[in-house]
PDB file of C-alpha atoms in Angstrom:
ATOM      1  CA  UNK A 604      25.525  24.114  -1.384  1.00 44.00           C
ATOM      2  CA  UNK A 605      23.534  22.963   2.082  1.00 54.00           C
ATOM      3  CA  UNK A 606      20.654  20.565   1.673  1.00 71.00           C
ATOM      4  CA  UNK A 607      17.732  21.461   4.350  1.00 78.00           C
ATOM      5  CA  UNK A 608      17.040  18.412   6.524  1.00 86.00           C
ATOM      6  CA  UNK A 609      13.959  16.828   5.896  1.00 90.00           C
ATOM      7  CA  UNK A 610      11.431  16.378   9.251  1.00 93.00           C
ATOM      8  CA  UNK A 611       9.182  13.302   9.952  1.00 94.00           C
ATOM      9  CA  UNK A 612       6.969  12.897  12.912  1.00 95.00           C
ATOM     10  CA  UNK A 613       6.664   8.848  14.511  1.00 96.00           C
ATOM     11  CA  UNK A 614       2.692   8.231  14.161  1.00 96.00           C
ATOM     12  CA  UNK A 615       2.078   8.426  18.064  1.00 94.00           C
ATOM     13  CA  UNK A 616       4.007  11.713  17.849  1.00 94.00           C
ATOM     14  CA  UNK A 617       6.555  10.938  20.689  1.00 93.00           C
ATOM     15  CA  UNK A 618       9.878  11.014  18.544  1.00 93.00           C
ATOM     16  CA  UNK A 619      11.164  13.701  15.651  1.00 94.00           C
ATOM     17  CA  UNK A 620      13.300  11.981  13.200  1.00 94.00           C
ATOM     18  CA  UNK A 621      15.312  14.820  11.199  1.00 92.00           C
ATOM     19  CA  UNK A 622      17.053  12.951   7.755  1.00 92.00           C
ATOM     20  CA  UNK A 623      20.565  15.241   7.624  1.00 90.00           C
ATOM     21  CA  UNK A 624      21.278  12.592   4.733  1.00 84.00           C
ATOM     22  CA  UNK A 625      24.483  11.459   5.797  1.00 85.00           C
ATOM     23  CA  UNK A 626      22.959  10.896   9.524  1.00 88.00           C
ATOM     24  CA  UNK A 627      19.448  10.793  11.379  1.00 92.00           C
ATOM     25  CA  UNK A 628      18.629  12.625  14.289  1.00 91.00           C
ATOM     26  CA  UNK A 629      15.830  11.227  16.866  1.00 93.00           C
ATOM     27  CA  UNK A 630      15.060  13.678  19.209  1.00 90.00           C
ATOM     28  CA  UNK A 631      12.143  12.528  21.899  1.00 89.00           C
ATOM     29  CA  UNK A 632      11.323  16.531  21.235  1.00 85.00           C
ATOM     30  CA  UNK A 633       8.232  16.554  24.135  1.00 84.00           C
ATOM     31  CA  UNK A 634      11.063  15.395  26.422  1.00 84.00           C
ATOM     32  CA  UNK A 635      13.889  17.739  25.516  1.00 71.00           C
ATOM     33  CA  UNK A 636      16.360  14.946  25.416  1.00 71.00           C
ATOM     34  CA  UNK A 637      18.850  15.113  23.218  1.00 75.00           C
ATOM     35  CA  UNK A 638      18.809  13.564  19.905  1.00 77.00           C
ATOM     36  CA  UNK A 639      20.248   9.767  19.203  1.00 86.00           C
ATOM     37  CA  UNK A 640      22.494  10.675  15.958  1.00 85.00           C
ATOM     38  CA  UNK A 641      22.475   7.273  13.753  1.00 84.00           C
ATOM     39  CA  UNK A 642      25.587   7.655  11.350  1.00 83.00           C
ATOM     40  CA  UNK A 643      24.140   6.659   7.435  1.00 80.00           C
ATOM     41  CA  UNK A 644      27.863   5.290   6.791  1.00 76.00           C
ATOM     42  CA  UNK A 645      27.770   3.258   9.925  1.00 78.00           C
ATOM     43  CA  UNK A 646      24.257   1.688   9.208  1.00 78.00           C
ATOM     44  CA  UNK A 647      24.946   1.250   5.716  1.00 76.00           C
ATOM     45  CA  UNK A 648      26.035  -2.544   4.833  1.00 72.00           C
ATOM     46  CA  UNK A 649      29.678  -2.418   3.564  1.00 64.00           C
ATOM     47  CA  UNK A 650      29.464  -2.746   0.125  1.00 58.00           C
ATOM     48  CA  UNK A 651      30.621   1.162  -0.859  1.00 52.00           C
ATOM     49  CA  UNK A 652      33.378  -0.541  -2.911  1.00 52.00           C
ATOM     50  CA  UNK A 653      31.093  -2.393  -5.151  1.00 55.00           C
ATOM     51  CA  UNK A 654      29.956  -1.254  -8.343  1.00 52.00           C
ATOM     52  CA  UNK A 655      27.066   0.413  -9.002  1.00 52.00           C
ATOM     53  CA  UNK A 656      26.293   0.464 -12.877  1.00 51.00           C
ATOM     54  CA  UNK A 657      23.880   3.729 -12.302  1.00 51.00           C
ATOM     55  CA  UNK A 658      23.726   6.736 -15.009  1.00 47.00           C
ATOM     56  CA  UNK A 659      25.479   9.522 -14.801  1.00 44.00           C
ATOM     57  CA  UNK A 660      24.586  12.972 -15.864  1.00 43.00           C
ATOM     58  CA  UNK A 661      24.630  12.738 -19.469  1.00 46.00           C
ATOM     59  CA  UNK A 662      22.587   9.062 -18.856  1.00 49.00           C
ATOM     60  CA  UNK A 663      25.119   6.787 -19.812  1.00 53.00           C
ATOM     61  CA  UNK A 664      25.944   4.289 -17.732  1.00 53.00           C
ATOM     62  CA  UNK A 665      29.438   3.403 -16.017  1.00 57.00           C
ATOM     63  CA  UNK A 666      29.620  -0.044 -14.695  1.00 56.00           C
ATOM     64  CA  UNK A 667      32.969   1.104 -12.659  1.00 57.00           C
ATOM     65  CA  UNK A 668      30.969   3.718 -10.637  1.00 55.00           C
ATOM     66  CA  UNK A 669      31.360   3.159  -6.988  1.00 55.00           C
ATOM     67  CA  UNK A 670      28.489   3.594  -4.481  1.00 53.00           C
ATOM     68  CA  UNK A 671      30.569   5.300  -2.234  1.00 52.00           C
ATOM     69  CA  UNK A 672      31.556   8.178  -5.154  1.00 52.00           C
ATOM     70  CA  UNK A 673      27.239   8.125  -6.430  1.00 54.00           C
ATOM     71  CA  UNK A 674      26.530   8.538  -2.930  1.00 57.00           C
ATOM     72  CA  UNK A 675      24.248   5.891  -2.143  1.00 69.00           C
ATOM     73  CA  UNK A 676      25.166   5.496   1.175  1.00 69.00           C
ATOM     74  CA  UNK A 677      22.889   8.536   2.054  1.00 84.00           C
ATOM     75  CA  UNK A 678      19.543   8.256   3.647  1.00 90.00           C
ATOM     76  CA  UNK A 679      17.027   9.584   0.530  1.00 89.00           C
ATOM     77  CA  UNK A 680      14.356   9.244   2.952  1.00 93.00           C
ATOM     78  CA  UNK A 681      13.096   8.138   6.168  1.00 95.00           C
ATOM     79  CA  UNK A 682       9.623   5.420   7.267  1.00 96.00           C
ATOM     80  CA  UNK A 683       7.880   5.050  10.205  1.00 97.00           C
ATOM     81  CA  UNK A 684       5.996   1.389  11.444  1.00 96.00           C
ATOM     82  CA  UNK A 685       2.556   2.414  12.574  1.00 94.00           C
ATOM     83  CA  UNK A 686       3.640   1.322  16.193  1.00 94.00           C
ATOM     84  CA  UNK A 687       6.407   3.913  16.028  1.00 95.00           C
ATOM     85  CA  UNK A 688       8.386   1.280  17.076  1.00 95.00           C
ATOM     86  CA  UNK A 689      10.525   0.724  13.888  1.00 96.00           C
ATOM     87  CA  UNK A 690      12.566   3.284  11.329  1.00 96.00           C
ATOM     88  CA  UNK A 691      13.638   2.600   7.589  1.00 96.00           C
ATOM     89  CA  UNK A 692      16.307   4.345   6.077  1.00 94.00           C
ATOM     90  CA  UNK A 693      16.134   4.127   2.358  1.00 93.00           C
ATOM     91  CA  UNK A 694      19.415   4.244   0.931  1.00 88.00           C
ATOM     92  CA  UNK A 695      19.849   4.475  -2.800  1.00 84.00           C
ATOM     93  CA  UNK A 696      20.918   0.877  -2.562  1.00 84.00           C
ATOM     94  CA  UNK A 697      19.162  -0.730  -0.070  1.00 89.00           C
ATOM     95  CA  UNK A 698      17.210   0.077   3.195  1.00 93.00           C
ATOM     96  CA  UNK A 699      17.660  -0.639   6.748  1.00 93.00           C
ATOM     97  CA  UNK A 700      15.393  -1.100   9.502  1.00 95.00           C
ATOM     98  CA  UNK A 701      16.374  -0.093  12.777  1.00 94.00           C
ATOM     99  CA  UNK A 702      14.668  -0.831  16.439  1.00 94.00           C
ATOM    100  CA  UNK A 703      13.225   1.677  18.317  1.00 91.00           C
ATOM    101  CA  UNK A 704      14.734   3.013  21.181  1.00 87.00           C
ATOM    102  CA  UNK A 705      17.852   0.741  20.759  1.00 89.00           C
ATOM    103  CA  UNK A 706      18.529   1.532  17.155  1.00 89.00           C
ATOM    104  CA  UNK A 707      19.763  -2.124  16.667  1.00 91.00           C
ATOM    105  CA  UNK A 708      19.404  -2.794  13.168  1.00 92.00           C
ATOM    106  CA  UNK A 709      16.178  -5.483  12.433  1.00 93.00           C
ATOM    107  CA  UNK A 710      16.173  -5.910   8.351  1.00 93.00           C
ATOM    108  CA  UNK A 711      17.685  -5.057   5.599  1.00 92.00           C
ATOM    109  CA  UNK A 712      16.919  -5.241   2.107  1.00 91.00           C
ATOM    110  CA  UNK A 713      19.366  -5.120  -0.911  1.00 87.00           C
ATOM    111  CA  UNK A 714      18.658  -3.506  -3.994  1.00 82.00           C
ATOM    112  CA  UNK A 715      19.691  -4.233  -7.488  1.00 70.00           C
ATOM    113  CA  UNK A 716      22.160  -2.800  -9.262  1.00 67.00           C
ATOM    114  CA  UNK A 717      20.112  -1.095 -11.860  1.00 67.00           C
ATOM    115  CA  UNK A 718      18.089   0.773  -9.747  1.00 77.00           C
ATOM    116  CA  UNK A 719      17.977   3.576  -6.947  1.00 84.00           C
ATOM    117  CA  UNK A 720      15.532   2.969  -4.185  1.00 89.00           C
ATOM    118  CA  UNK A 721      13.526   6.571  -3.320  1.00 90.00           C
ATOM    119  CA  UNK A 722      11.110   5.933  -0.444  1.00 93.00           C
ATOM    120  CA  UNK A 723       9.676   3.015   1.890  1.00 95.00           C
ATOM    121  CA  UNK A 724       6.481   2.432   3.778  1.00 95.00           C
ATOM    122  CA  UNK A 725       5.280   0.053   6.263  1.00 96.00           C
ATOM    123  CA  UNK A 726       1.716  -1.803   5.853  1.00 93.00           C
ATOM    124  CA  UNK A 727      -0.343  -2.244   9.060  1.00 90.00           C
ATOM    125  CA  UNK A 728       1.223  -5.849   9.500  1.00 89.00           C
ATOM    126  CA  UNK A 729       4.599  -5.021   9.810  1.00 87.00           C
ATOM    127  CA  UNK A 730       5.619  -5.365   6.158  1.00 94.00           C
ATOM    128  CA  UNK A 731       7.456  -2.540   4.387  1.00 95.00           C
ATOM    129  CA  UNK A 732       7.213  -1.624   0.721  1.00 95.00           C
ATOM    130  CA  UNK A 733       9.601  -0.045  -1.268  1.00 94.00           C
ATOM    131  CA  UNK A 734       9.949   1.860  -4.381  1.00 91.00           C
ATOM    132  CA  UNK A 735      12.254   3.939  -6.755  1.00 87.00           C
ATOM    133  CA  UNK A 736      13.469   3.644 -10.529  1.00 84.00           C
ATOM    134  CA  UNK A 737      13.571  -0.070 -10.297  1.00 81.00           C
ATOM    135  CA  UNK A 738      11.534  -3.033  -9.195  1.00 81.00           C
ATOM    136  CA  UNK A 739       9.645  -2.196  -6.033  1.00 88.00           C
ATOM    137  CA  UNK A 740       9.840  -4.781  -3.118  1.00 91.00           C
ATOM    138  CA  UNK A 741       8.037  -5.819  -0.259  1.00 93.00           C
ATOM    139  CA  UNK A 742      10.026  -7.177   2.578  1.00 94.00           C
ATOM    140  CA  UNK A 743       8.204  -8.754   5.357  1.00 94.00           C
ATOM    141  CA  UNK A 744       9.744  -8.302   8.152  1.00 92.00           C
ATOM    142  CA  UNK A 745       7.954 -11.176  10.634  1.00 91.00           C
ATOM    143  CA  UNK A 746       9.470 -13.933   8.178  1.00 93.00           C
ATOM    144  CA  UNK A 747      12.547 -12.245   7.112  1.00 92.00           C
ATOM    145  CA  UNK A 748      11.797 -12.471   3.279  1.00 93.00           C
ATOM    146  CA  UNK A 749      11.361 -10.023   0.319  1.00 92.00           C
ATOM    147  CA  UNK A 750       9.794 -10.645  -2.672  1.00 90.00           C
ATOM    148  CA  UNK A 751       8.935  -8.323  -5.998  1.00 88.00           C
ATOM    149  CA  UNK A 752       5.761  -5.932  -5.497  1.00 86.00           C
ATOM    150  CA  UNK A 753       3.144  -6.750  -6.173  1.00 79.00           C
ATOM    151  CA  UNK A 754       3.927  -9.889  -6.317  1.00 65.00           C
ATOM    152  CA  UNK A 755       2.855 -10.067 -10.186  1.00 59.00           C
ATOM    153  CA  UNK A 756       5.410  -8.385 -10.952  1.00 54.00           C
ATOM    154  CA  UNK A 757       7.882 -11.096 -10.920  1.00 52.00           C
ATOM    155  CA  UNK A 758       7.502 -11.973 -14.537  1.00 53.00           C
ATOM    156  CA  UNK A 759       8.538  -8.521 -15.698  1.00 51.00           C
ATOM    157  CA  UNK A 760      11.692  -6.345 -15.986  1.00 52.00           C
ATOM    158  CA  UNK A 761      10.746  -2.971 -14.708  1.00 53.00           C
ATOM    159  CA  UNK A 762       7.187  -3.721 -13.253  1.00 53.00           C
ATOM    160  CA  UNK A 763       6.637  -0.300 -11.350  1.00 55.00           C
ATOM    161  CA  UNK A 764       8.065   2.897 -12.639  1.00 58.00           C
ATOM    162  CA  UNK A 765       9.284   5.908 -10.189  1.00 56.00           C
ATOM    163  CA  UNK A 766       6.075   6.914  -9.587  1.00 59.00           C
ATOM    164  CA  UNK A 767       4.524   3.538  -8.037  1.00 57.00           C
ATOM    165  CA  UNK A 768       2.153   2.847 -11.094  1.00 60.00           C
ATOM    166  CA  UNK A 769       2.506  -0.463 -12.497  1.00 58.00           C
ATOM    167  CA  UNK A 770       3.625  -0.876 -16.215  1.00 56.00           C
TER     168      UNK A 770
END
C-alpha cells in the first residue's frame, strides 16, 4: 500500500515542499526547476540502532524495538519559518532543521524515548515548537537550546497530550 505525499506551500509561496516520507522534495514550482530531493535517512542523526521502547500494536511496549524497524526515521511532517528561509522535518524521534536554499542542516532536537514527535511550528522569532504523544518542546534556534513547553511544564511527566492541550 502507497501513502499519498503530503504538499506544503513556504509562506512567501516561492518553494513547494512535497513530504514522500522517506524523502522531501523542494521544487521552486514558479521556476520549473527541478526539485532538491533531501534523503530522510541521510538527514536523520544516526541513532537507527538505538532502542526505541515505543508500543506496538497490541500497546505493549518492547524496549528492544529499533527505530530503524518502527520507522522513525521518516519525515511525519514538514514546518516552514515565516521567512521561508528554514524547513523542519519532524521525525518520530527528533526533528531537523535545514537551511534554505543550501539544505545544510541548522538544529536538531532529540526526542525522548517514550514518545513520538507528530508536528513542529516556528513562532515569529525564530523558535520552533514541537509536539506529539510526549512532552512538547520548544527549541530556540538563535541560542541553540530547547527546553519543555510551556515552560511550566517541566515539573510534570506528560504535560501536553497529542492534541497540544495541557494536562
Amino acid at each position: 500500500a502507497s501513502t499519498a505525499p503530503s504538499l506544503s506551500f513556504s509562506p512567501d509561496g516561492a518553494l513547494l515542499a512535497i513530504n514522500w516520507y522517506d524523502h522531501v522534495s523542494v521544487w521552486k514550482w514558479k521556476t520549473t526547476k527541478s526539485p532538491t530531493d533531501i534523503s530522510a535517512s541521510d538527514t536523520h542523526t544516526p541513532t537507527l540502532h538505538k532502542n526505541s521502547n515505543l508500543s506496538d500494536s497490541s500497546g505493549e511496549a518492547s524496549p528492544t524495538q529499533k527505530a530503524q524497524s518502527t520507522a522513525l526515521y521518516r519525515v511525519t511532517s514538514l514546518a516552514w519559518s515565516q521567512d521561508s528561509h528554514l524547513l523542519a522535518l519532524v521525525y518520530g524521534d527528533e526533528v531537523n532543521v535545514l537551511e534554505l536554499p543550501s539544505m545544510r542542516k541548522k538544529f536538531t532536537v532529540v526526542g525522548s524515548k517514550d514518545g513520538v514527535y507528530l508536528a513542529a511550528i516556528f513562532t515569529l522569532d525564530q523558535r520552533l515548537i514541537i509536539g506529539g504523544t510526549g512532552q512538547a518542546m520548544r527549541a530556540d534556534l538563535l541560542r541553540g537550546t530547547t527546553e519543555p513547553f510551556p515552560p511550566s511544564a517541566a515539573n510534570f511527566v506528560n504535560a501536553v497530550d497529542s492534541t497540544g492541550r495541557c494536562v
